XYZ file of N, CA and C in Angstrom:
786
model
N -14.460 220.657 -42.354
C -15.466 219.973 -43.168
C -14.878 218.647 -43.684
N -15.685 217.611 -43.658
C -15.242 216.315 -44.162
C -15.134 216.369 -45.688
N -13.937 216.060 -46.192
C -13.676 216.243 -47.620
C -14.455 215.270 -48.495
N -14.778 214.086 -47.976
C -15.460 213.099 -48.799
C -16.962 213.266 -48.873
N -17.505 214.231 -48.137
C -18.960 214.415 -48.089
C -19.522 214.718 -49.477
N -18.928 215.704 -50.146
C -19.432 216.101 -51.450
C -19.102 215.066 -52.526
N -18.021 214.342 -52.336
C -17.678 213.276 -53.280
C -18.745 212.196 -53.270
N -19.174 211.778 -52.075
C -20.227 210.768 -51.961
C -21.553 211.292 -52.492
N -21.841 212.567 -52.207
C -23.097 213.153 -52.685
C -23.142 213.219 -54.205
N -22.012 213.586 -54.827
C -21.970 213.641 -56.294
C -22.122 212.248 -56.888
N -21.582 211.237 -56.192
C -21.756 209.855 -56.660
C -23.220 209.441 -56.635
N -23.939 209.842 -55.594
C -25.360 209.527 -55.505
C -26.152 210.203 -56.625
N -25.842 211.473 -56.878
C -26.570 212.211 -57.908
C -26.335 211.627 -59.301
N -25.078 211.257 -59.582
C -24.776 210.696 -60.902
C -25.434 209.336 -61.090
N -25.447 208.511 -60.039
C -26.095 207.201 -60.146
C -27.616 207.357 -60.258
N -28.172 208.347 -59.584
C -29.601 208.592 -59.705
C -29.961 208.963 -61.139
N -29.121 209.773 -61.769
C -29.404 210.148 -63.165
C -29.255 208.948 -64.088
N -28.300 208.079 -63.817
C -28.164 206.861 -64.625
C -29.399 205.977 -64.482
N -29.912 205.865 -63.262
C -31.113 205.048 -63.019
C -32.302 205.621 -63.785
N -32.449 206.947 -63.760
C -33.542 207.583 -64.505
C -33.410 207.314 -65.998
N -32.176 207.368 -66.509
C -31.942 207.113 -67.925
C -32.310 205.684 -68.292
N -31.879 204.712 -67.471
C -32.155 203.305 -67.777
C -33.634 202.977 -67.595
N -34.295 203.653 -66.655
C -35.734 203.473 -66.500
C -36.457 203.913 -67.765
N -36.018 205.039 -68.340
C -36.618 205.524 -69.583
C -36.353 204.553 -70.730
N -35.148 203.985 -70.770
C -34.831 202.993 -71.815
C -35.748 201.781 -71.707
N -35.922 201.274 -70.495
C -36.758 200.085 -70.298
C -38.209 200.390 -70.650
N -38.666 201.602 -70.305
C -40.050 201.982 -70.614
C -40.299 202.052 -72.113
N -39.229 202.292 -72.901
C -39.366 202.396 -74.347
C -38.855 201.159 -75.079
N -38.762 200.054 -74.364
C -38.241 198.820 -74.981
C -39.123 198.330 -76.122
N -40.404 198.688 -76.101
C -41.320 198.263 -77.158
C -41.710 199.405 -78.095
N -41.011 200.528 -78.022
C -41.287 201.656 -78.908
C -40.525 201.474 -80.213
N -41.217 201.402 -81.352
C -40.516 201.189 -82.636
C -39.485 202.277 -82.912
N -38.290 201.861 -83.331
C -37.250 202.803 -83.725
C -36.574 203.539 -82.592
N -36.905 203.210 -81.333
C -36.314 203.935 -80.202
C -34.829 203.607 -80.078
N -34.023 204.632 -79.801
C -32.582 204.466 -79.618
C -32.229 204.672 -78.147
N -31.654 203.643 -77.554
C -31.347 203.673 -76.122
C -30.273 204.708 -75.815
N -30.427 205.386 -74.674
C -29.421 206.345 -74.209
C -28.337 205.620 -73.426
N -27.135 206.184 -73.482
C -26.003 205.689 -72.695
C -25.405 206.873 -71.943
N -25.052 206.651 -70.678
C -24.516 207.734 -69.850
C -22.998 207.770 -69.932
N -22.475 208.971 -70.044
C -21.034 209.182 -70.033
C -20.664 209.871 -68.731
N -19.964 209.139 -67.840
C -19.566 209.686 -66.540
C -18.168 210.283 -66.617
N -17.978 211.357 -65.896
C -16.663 212.004 -65.878
C -16.363 212.502 -64.474
N -15.099 212.369 -64.061
C -14.698 212.815 -62.727
C -14.359 214.293 -62.749
N -14.681 214.970 -61.649
C -14.245 216.351 -61.499
C -12.724 216.375 -61.380
N -12.081 217.509 -61.666
C -10.610 217.581 -61.545
C -10.147 217.267 -60.131
N -9.016 216.560 -60.037
C -8.458 216.258 -58.724
C -7.785 217.493 -58.127
N -7.792 217.555 -56.808
C -7.134 218.655 -56.104
C -5.861 218.123 -55.443
N -4.782 218.893 -55.549
C -3.526 218.511 -54.911
C -3.475 219.168 -53.539
N -3.481 218.353 -52.488
C -3.575 218.871 -51.124
C -2.189 219.099 -50.515
N -2.017 220.250 -49.897
C -0.783 220.593 -49.200
C -1.113 221.048 -47.779
N -0.081 221.118 -46.957
C -0.244 221.508 -45.567
C -0.767 222.936 -45.473
N -1.586 223.188 -44.451
C -2.113 224.532 -44.217
C -0.960 225.510 -43.984
N -1.113 226.716 -44.505
C -0.140 227.807 -44.399
C 1.098 227.574 -45.249
N 1.043 226.604 -46.154
C 2.147 226.409 -47.086
C 2.100 227.516 -48.135
N 3.198 228.190 -48.349
C 3.208 229.347 -49.244
C 3.592 229.006 -50.681
N 4.207 227.860 -50.907
C 4.612 227.506 -52.270
C 3.425 226.966 -53.060
N 3.480 227.131 -54.364
C 2.421 226.633 -55.240
C 2.591 225.130 -55.407
N 1.520 224.335 -55.288
C 1.623 222.873 -55.344
C 2.242 222.337 -56.621
N 2.134 223.079 -57.726
C 2.641 222.555 -58.994
C 4.064 223.022 -59.314
N 4.733 223.701 -58.370
C 6.061 224.214 -58.642
C 7.089 223.104 -58.803
N 6.891 222.007 -58.121
C 7.831 220.897 -58.216
C 7.089 219.596 -57.990
N 7.673 218.529 -58.448
C 7.075 217.223 -58.248
C 7.309 216.781 -56.807
N 6.253 216.600 -56.023
C 6.423 216.261 -54.609
C 6.952 214.841 -54.420
N 7.653 214.635 -53.342
C 8.172 213.313 -52.989
C 7.726 212.986 -51.575
N 8.032 211.763 -51.153
C 7.626 211.355 -49.807
C 8.381 212.139 -48.734
N 9.517 212.755 -49.097
C 10.255 213.544 -48.118
C 9.644 214.935 -47.923
N 8.812 215.328 -48.862
C 8.194 216.639 -48.773
C 7.041 216.577 -47.769
N 7.258 217.053 -46.564
C 6.269 216.927 -45.497
C 5.061 217.825 -45.710
N 5.175 218.799 -46.607
C 4.031 219.677 -46.851
C 3.037 219.035 -47.814
N 3.480 217.989 -48.481
C 2.636 217.351 -49.484
C 1.767 216.267 -48.838
N 0.456 216.310 -49.086
C -0.458 215.318 -48.534
C -0.873 214.307 -49.597
N -1.338 214.785 -50.737
C -1.734 213.882 -51.812
C -2.922 214.418 -52.584
N -3.303 213.717 -53.657
C -4.440 214.176 -54.473
C -5.774 213.842 -53.811
N -6.781 214.642 -54.103
C -8.126 214.418 -53.582
C -9.116 214.437 -54.747
N -9.836 213.353 -54.918
C -10.879 213.315 -55.935
C -12.072 214.138 -55.456
N -12.621 214.935 -56.363
C -13.712 215.831 -55.967
C -15.072 215.372 -56.478
N -15.167 214.129 -56.901
C -16.488 213.600 -57.266
C -16.623 213.268 -58.732
N -17.838 212.902 -59.106
C -18.126 212.468 -60.472
C -19.472 213.058 -60.897
N -19.665 213.190 -62.190
C -20.941 213.710 -62.701
C -21.238 213.083 -64.057
N -22.501 213.131 -64.445
C -22.900 212.632 -65.756
C -22.641 213.737 -66.767
N -21.650 213.533 -67.610
C -21.277 214.577 -68.561
C -22.329 214.744 -69.652
N -22.825 213.636 -70.200
C -23.836 213.707 -71.245
C -24.508 212.356 -71.420
N -25.683 212.373 -72.065
C -26.386 211.158 -72.440
C -26.254 211.001 -73.946
N -25.676 209.877 -74.361
C -25.393 209.645 -75.776
C -26.281 208.527 -76.297
N -27.101 208.791 -77.323
C -27.947 207.724 -77.880
C -27.114 206.669 -78.607
N -27.553 205.437 -78.509
C -26.949 204.339 -79.250
C -27.760 204.148 -80.532
N -27.158 204.455 -81.681
C -27.892 204.447 -82.945
C -27.832 203.106 -83.676
N -27.369 202.062 -83.012
C -27.326 200.754 -83.667
C -28.724 200.341 -84.121
N -28.790 199.706 -85.279
C -30.095 199.304 -85.814
C -30.736 198.243 -84.937
N -32.044 198.409 -84.685
C -32.782 197.419 -83.915
C -33.229 196.259 -84.786
N -33.796 195.249 -84.167
C -34.300 194.086 -84.910
C -35.469 194.501 -85.798
N -35.582 193.840 -86.953
C -36.674 194.101 -87.879
C -37.742 193.033 -87.675
N -38.978 193.490 -87.434
C -40.079 192.554 -87.170
C -41.193 192.755 -88.190
N -41.718 191.647 -88.705
C -42.818 191.713 -89.666
C -44.128 191.949 -88.920
N -44.951 192.864 -89.457
C -46.217 193.202 -88.815
C -47.421 192.894 -89.699
N -47.233 192.876 -91.003
C -48.353 192.661 -91.919
C -49.175 193.908 -92.158
N -48.792 195.020 -91.559
C -49.501 196.293 -91.703
C -48.865 197.090 -92.837
N -49.653 197.497 -93.827
C -49.132 198.202 -95.000
C -48.480 199.533 -94.662
N -48.907 200.175 -93.587
C -48.353 201.486 -93.235
C -47.113 201.380 -92.341
N -46.676 200.177 -92.045
C -45.432 199.988 -91.294
C -44.286 199.848 -92.278
N -43.277 200.693 -92.117
C -42.155 200.730 -93.052
C -40.854 200.764 -92.255
N -39.906 199.933 -92.628
C -38.625 199.867 -91.924
C -37.476 200.214 -92.854
N -36.486 200.905 -92.306
C -35.245 201.189 -93.030
C -34.214 200.155 -92.606
N -33.613 199.489 -93.562
C -32.550 198.524 -93.278
C -31.258 199.062 -93.884
N -30.328 199.452 -93.017
C -29.036 199.954 -93.494
C -27.863 199.372 -92.715
N -28.167 198.687 -91.614
C -27.109 198.043 -90.826
C -26.321 198.968 -89.932
N -26.469 200.272 -90.116
C -25.673 201.226 -89.338
C -26.527 202.162 -88.494
N -27.805 202.299 -88.826
C -28.671 203.210 -88.082
C -28.431 204.664 -88.403
N -27.853 204.952 -89.573
C -27.527 206.330 -89.942
C -28.509 206.918 -90.957
N -29.532 206.166 -91.356
C -30.543 206.651 -92.295
C -31.840 206.918 -91.535
N -32.565 207.966 -91.954
C -33.753 208.389 -91.205
C -34.876 208.800 -92.155
N -36.117 208.556 -91.704
C -37.269 209.111 -92.395
C -37.299 210.614 -92.138
N -37.766 211.370 -93.120
C -37.892 212.818 -92.969
C -39.360 213.140 -92.700
N -39.625 213.828 -91.596
C -40.999 214.184 -91.244
C -41.081 215.674 -90.951
N -42.303 216.158 -90.902
C -42.551 217.584 -90.651
C -43.452 217.716 -89.428
N -42.986 218.464 -88.427
C -43.778 218.589 -87.195
C -44.884 219.634 -87.350
N -45.623 219.881 -86.264
C -46.773 220.786 -86.339
C -46.376 222.219 -86.628
N -45.118 222.573 -86.343
C -44.639 223.934 -86.620
C -44.100 224.077 -88.037
N -44.079 222.974 -88.786
C -43.575 223.011 -90.154
C -42.086 222.774 -90.262
N -41.436 222.417 -89.154
C -39.993 222.171 -89.160
C -39.694 220.723 -89.502
N -38.550 220.509 -90.136
C -38.136 219.165 -90.531
C -37.480 218.446 -89.355
N -37.886 217.220 -89.128
C -37.290 216.370 -88.123
C -37.001 214.997 -88.731
N -36.249 214.174 -87.993
C -35.833 212.872 -88.500
C -36.201 211.781 -87.492
N -36.552 210.617 -88.000
C -36.949 209.527 -87.114
C -36.643 208.179 -87.749
N -36.494 207.173 -86.878
C -36.358 205.785 -87.339
C -37.657 205.016 -87.105
N -38.623 205.656 -86.498
C -39.899 205.010 -86.196
C -40.772 205.007 -87.446
N -40.906 203.856 -88.079
C -41.682 203.733 -89.302
C -43.091 203.219 -89.080
N -43.596 203.344 -87.856
C -44.967 202.935 -87.558
C -45.898 204.089 -87.945
N -46.259 204.132 -89.239
C -47.014 205.249 -89.780
C -48.510 204.947 -89.806
N -49.269 205.992 -90.128
C -50.715 205.876 -90.282
C -51.159 206.833 -91.373
N -52.448 206.876 -91.656
C -52.990 207.769 -92.682
C -54.045 208.657 -92.034
N -53.923 209.968 -92.245
C -54.868 210.884 -91.608
C -56.166 210.986 -92.410
N -57.067 211.847 -91.958
C -58.382 211.975 -92.588
C -58.303 212.473 -94.025
N -57.226 213.176 -94.373
C -57.075 213.696 -95.737
C -56.282 212.761 -96.635
N -55.902 211.589 -96.104
C -55.177 210.611 -96.913
C -53.683 210.796 -96.954
N -53.135 211.663 -96.075
C -51.683 211.873 -96.041
C -51.026 210.836 -95.128
N -49.842 210.402 -95.516
C -49.060 209.474 -94.695
C -48.428 210.267 -93.551
N -48.707 209.869 -92.308
C -48.222 210.602 -91.136
C -47.674 209.640 -90.086
N -46.996 210.217 -89.109
C -46.580 209.441 -87.947
C -47.777 209.296 -87.013
N -47.636 208.499 -85.971
C -48.736 208.327 -85.011
C -49.024 209.606 -84.246
N -48.087 210.567 -84.245
C -48.300 211.857 -83.593
C -48.876 212.892 -84.547
N -49.144 212.490 -85.790
C -49.737 213.409 -86.752
C -48.752 214.218 -87.557
N -47.448 213.899 -87.494
C -46.450 214.622 -88.282
C -46.408 214.039 -89.700
N -46.354 214.909 -90.694
C -46.371 214.458 -92.085
C -45.049 213.796 -92.476
N -45.143 212.679 -93.173
C -43.968 212.014 -93.729
C -43.686 212.658 -95.076
N -42.450 213.083 -95.322
C -42.100 213.816 -96.533
C -41.442 212.911 -97.568
N -41.577 213.324 -98.835
C -40.927 212.580 -99.909
C -39.528 213.142 -100.145
N -38.866 212.669 -101.192
C -37.487 213.078 -101.446
C -37.362 214.543 -101.835
N -38.488 215.166 -102.219
C -38.481 216.580 -102.581
C -38.992 217.471 -101.455
N -39.253 216.879 -100.289
C -39.718 217.660 -99.149
C -41.197 217.944 -99.154
N -41.963 217.183 -99.942
C -43.411 217.380 -100.013
C -44.143 216.306 -99.219
N -45.348 216.656 -98.755
C -46.187 215.676 -98.078
C -46.712 214.667 -99.092
N -46.935 213.434 -98.614
C -47.356 212.360 -99.514
C -48.795 211.956 -99.235
N -49.648 212.145 -100.215
C -51.056 211.795 -100.096
C -51.276 210.450 -100.796
N -51.448 209.396 -99.983
C -51.592 208.043 -100.535
C -53.044 207.584 -100.571
N -53.947 208.344 -99.966
C -55.372 208.016 -99.998
C -55.788 207.024 -98.936
N -55.345 205.781 -99.095
C -55.667 204.740 -98.120
C -54.484 203.795 -97.994
N -54.703 202.676 -97.332
C -53.602 201.749 -97.063
C -53.255 200.852 -98.238
N -53.996 200.932 -99.302
C -53.751 200.045 -100.449
C -52.664 200.624 -101.356
N -51.451 200.705 -100.830
C -50.312 201.179 -101.624
C -49.126 200.236 -101.405
N -48.151 200.341 -102.263
C -46.973 199.470 -102.210
C -45.710 200.318 -102.133
N -44.788 199.900 -101.303
C -43.503 200.584 -101.168
C -42.406 199.643 -101.655
N -41.668 200.061 -102.665
C -40.577 199.254 -103.194
C -39.346 199.375 -102.297
N -38.344 198.571 -102.582
C -37.129 198.562 -101.756
C -36.369 199.881 -101.826
N -36.515 200.619 -102.923
C -35.822 201.907 -103.044
C -36.629 203.057 -102.445
N -37.825 202.752 -101.875
C -38.643 203.781 -101.245
C -39.719 204.365 -102.129
N -39.823 203.898 -103.380
C -40.852 204.402 -104.286
C -42.222 203.855 -103.882
N -43.195 204.760 -103.769
C -44.559 204.378 -103.387
C -45.431 204.348 -104.641
N -46.081 203.216 -104.871
C -46.967 203.075 -106.024
C -48.354 202.651 -105.563
N -49.342 203.005 -106.383
C -50.724 202.618 -106.096
C -51.469 202.456 -107.420
N -52.089 201.296 -107.595
C -52.816 200.985 -108.833
C -51.914 201.152 -110.049
N -50.649 200.771 -109.891
C -49.707 200.843 -111.001
C -49.136 202.216 -111.265
N -49.529 203.217 -110.501
C -49.048 204.583 -110.686
C -48.086 204.958 -109.548
N -47.006 205.641 -109.914
C -46.038 206.103 -108.919
C -46.549 207.371 -108.248
N -46.627 207.341 -106.929
C -47.099 208.503 -106.161
C -45.941 209.407 -105.778
N -44.932 208.827 -105.166
C -43.769 209.596 -104.712
C -42.697 208.605 -104.250
N -41.602 209.153 -103.793
C -40.541 208.331 -103.213
C -40.222 208.852 -101.814
N -40.155 207.942 -100.870
C -39.880 208.330 -99.487
C -38.602 209.151 -99.380
N -38.672 210.191 -98.554
C -37.476 210.968 -98.271
C -36.670 210.295 -97.170
N -35.486 209.819 -97.500
C -34.596 209.157 -96.539
C -33.315 209.971 -96.442
N -33.003 210.448 -95.250
C -31.820 211.284 -95.028
C -30.693 210.470 -94.418
N -29.475 210.942 -94.635
C -28.281 210.267 -94.115
C -27.530 211.194 -93.167
N -27.184 210.681 -91.993
C -26.412 211.447 -91.005
C -25.012 210.875 -90.909
N -24.034 211.610 -91.412
C -22.646 211.140 -91.356
C -22.156 211.057 -89.913
N -22.601 212.004 -89.086
C -22.258 212.004 -87.668
C -23.547 211.984 -86.860
N -23.997 210.800 -86.495
C -25.284 210.675 -85.800
C -25.247 211.325 -84.421
N -24.054 211.449 -83.817
C -23.971 212.040 -82.490
C -24.224 213.543 -82.514
N -24.270 214.128 -83.706
C -24.576 215.555 -83.799
C -26.079 215.803 -83.759
N -26.883 214.732 -83.846
C -28.331 214.868 -83.785
C -28.784 215.042 -82.337
N -29.809 215.855 -82.150
C -30.345 216.113 -80.814
C -31.703 215.451 -80.671
N -31.893 214.726 -79.566
C -33.173 214.083 -79.301
C -34.229 215.117 -78.916
N -35.449 214.909 -79.428
C -36.547 215.804 -79.080
C -37.704 215.070 -78.420
N -37.617 213.775 -78.262
C -38.720 213.002 -77.716
C -39.606 212.468 -78.813
N -40.407 211.451 -78.484
C -41.299 210.805 -79.443
C -40.549 210.231 -80.639
N -39.295 209.846 -80.416
C -38.508 209.237 -81.477
C -37.994 210.202 -82.521
N -38.087 211.512 -82.265
C -37.658 212.520 -83.233
C -36.258 213.034 -82.916
N -35.532 213.380 -83.998
C -34.199 213.964 -83.862
C -34.146 215.266 -84.652
N -33.347 216.205 -84.137
C -33.175 217.502 -84.782
C -31.739 217.656 -85.222
N -31.541 218.201 -86.411
C -30.196 218.449 -86.929
C -29.997 219.945 -87.112
N -28.781 220.427 -86.872
C -28.502 221.851 -87.032
C -28.603 222.265 -88.500
N -28.192 221.364 -89.393
C -28.284 221.627 -90.824
C -29.058 220.488 -91.482
N -29.658 220.774 -92.603
C -30.433 219.767 -93.319
C -29.540 218.613 -93.747
N -29.990 217.398 -93.484
C -29.190 216.218 -93.808
C -29.302 215.882 -95.290
N -28.225 215.366 -95.883
C -28.256 214.981 -97.301
C -29.053 213.687 -97.489
N -29.474 213.386 -98.726
C -30.213 212.138 -98.969
C -29.336 210.913 -98.781
N -29.940 209.847 -98.261
C -29.214 208.592 -98.069
C -29.185 207.806 -99.375
N -28.204 206.914 -99.471
C -28.060 206.116 -100.690
C -28.070 204.617 -100.405
N -27.290 204.194 -99.428
C -27.162 202.754 -99.144
C -28.191 202.324 -98.102
N -29.365 201.947 -98.558
C -30.406 201.478 -97.645
C -31.406 200.639 -98.431
N -32.227 199.899 -97.693
C -33.306 199.108 -98.274
C -34.569 199.358 -97.473
N -35.683 199.565 -98.158
C -36.966 199.784 -97.498
C -37.744 198.473 -97.476
N -38.307 198.154 -96.328
C -39.102 196.934 -96.180
C -40.505 197.302 -95.680
N -41.515 197.126 -96.542
C -42.889 197.404 -96.154
C -43.450 196.258 -95.322
N -44.439 196.568 -94.482
C -45.067 195.612 -93.565
C -44.071 195.082 -92.527
N -43.042 195.863 -92.286
C -42.047 195.543 -91.254
C -41.806 196.794 -90.403
N -41.323 196.581 -89.212
C -41.024 197.681 -88.302
C -39.680 197.426 -87.635
N -38.947 198.508 -87.396
C -37.687 198.390 -86.647
C -37.999 198.509 -85.163
N -37.604 197.522 -84.425
C -37.873 197.539 -82.992
C -36.844 198.396 -82.252
N -37.140 198.671 -81.010
C -36.196 199.398 -80.162
C -34.896 198.597 -80.026
N -33.765 199.299 -79.900
C -32.491 198.593 -79.733
C -32.092 198.459 -78.262
N -33.066 198.605 -77.367
C -32.803 198.427 -75.933
C -32.577 196.949 -75.628
N -31.463 196.650 -74.979
C -31.169 195.296 -74.510
C -31.697 195.201 -73.077
N -32.858 194.567 -72.921
C -33.516 194.538 -71.616
C -32.667 193.864 -70.540
N -32.028 192.748 -70.884
C -31.222 192.024 -69.897
C -30.078 192.901 -69.395
N -29.384 193.558 -70.324
C -28.270 194.413 -69.916
C -28.767 195.643 -69.169
N -29.904 196.199 -69.612
C -30.454 197.381 -68.943
C -30.804 197.076 -67.488
N -31.397 195.913 -67.230
C -31.739 195.540 -65.863
C -30.488 195.317 -65.025
N -29.470 194.674 -65.616
C -28.209 194.440 -64.903
C -27.534 195.757 -64.552
N -27.476 196.684 -65.523
C -26.855 197.987 -65.281
C -27.622 198.783 -64.230
N -28.949 198.626 -64.220
C -29.752 199.348 -63.237
C -29.472 198.831 -61.825
N -29.358 197.525 -61.671
C -29.028 196.962 -60.360
C -27.648 197.417 -59.906
N -26.709 197.463 -60.842
C -25.366 197.945 -60.507
C -25.399 199.397 -60.053
N -26.204 200.217 -60.731
C -26.325 201.622 -60.349
C -26.969 201.766 -58.972
N -27.961 200.922 -58.681
C -28.591 200.931 -57.357
C -27.575 200.605 -56.269
N -26.738 199.599 -56.524
C -25.721 199.214 -55.526
C -24.734 200.353 -55.301
N -24.319 201.010 -56.380
C -23.390 202.136 -56.243
C -24.049 203.287 -55.482
N -25.328 203.523 -55.749
C -26.067 204.569 -55.039
C -26.122 204.257 -53.547
N -26.428 203.001 -53.207
C -26.524 202.612 -51.801
C -25.177 202.714 -51.097
N -24.077 202.378 -51.800
C -22.746 202.469 -51.198
C -22.413 203.920 -50.855
N -22.692 204.836 -51.795
C -22.445 206.253 -51.530
C -23.370 206.774 -50.430
N -24.574 206.236 -50.372
C -25.525 206.646 -49.344
C -25.023 206.278 -47.946
N -24.446 205.091 -47.813
C -23.917 204.670 -46.517
C -22.723 205.525 -46.095
N -21.906 205.899 -47.083
C -20.772 206.781 -46.773
C -21.297 208.128 -46.270
N -22.327 208.631 -46.921
C -22.915 209.902 -46.522
C -23.512 209.815 -45.120
N -24.143 208.688 -44.809
C -24.715 208.499 -43.474
C -23.619 208.446 -42.412
N -22.480 207.825 -42.764
C -21.355 207.771 -41.825
C -20.823 209.173 -41.538
N -20.705 209.994 -42.576
C -20.270 211.375 -42.385
C -21.273 212.146 -41.528
N -22.551 211.876 -41.751
C -23.594 212.563 -40.993
C -23.478 212.237 -39.503
N -23.214 210.968 -39.190
C -23.048 210.584 -37.785
C -21.808 211.232 -37.179
N -20.733 211.288 -37.971
C -19.499 211.901 -37.474
C -19.708 213.382 -37.174
N -20.398 214.080 -38.065
C -20.656 215.500 -37.838
C -21.587 215.721 -36.653
N -22.531 214.777 -36.457
C -23.434 214.880 -35.308
C -22.649 214.775 -34.005
N -21.697 213.842 -33.958
C -20.874 213.705 -32.752
C -19.989 214.918 -32.545
N -19.415 215.445 -33.668
C -18.541 216.612 -33.558
C -19.294 217.838 -33.032
N -20.534 217.935 -33.420
C -21.309 219.114 -33.022
C -21.935 218.979 -31.645
N -22.285 217.757 -31.231
C -23.064 217.596 -30.008
C -22.326 216.909 -28.857
N -21.171 216.281 -29.148
C -20.505 215.543 -28.090
C -19.105 216.055 -27.786
N -18.313 216.287 -28.864
C -16.907 216.674 -28.649
C -16.804 218.019 -27.947
N -17.646 218.959 -28.321
C -17.567 220.292 -27.697
C -18.459 220.476 -26.489
N -18.988 219.403 -25.952
C -19.889 219.517 -24.801
C -19.105 219.833 -23.522
N -19.604 220.758 -22.752
C -18.963 221.093 -21.474
C -19.652 220.334 -20.352
N -18.849 219.770 -19.453
C -19.390 219.038 -18.318
C -19.152 219.807 -17.038
């Protein structure tokens, strides 16, 4: 069996997954609060090759060029170990919409606290909110935005004001204060889609942040770099594909020509 066959195939699979990841990033370039994914590639363990029928263990001694039983190391391929979100804060854009709220912290470690349809707490940076039929502040998917005490916030209509500390007032009366959570280790958060993140344990309240009403945090996807990385991944995929095609031709000759009887 050709040893490089699976190495080239694993290269194609890993590059295909990178392309899918970058395609998703580009598709969400205009999604408020979206955090771009980054791929972490890792090589499979190398194999130390020795001559057939060699009885000694390859790691018993350090091989030298005089050791005729020693052939050399063989790379066994590469794979995408994990997809890691980039939590850097995106650009802040003014919208003029009262229900648009942005968190400014410079680190991307503060999150709005929301409640999904199952009643579970989730976290998001997407501050593109709306108001439902009952006057509650919700996300565009209908998830309730929670205050600092974990309660839903009923603001009635869009005629409310959000101060820099997250306090919501209307007609001079304080309604509630936005619940803003802090993640000391953002990489421990799990993506759930729709800009939501899940934490294994409840996150503590954030302290160092500023709330900006009528503003939205844009996606942190760098379109120019994403397109460049995608082209690079395509080239790597094509290179591995050609290697695989070469192996395929070699195996075709081995099976149909070398053993042919005349």
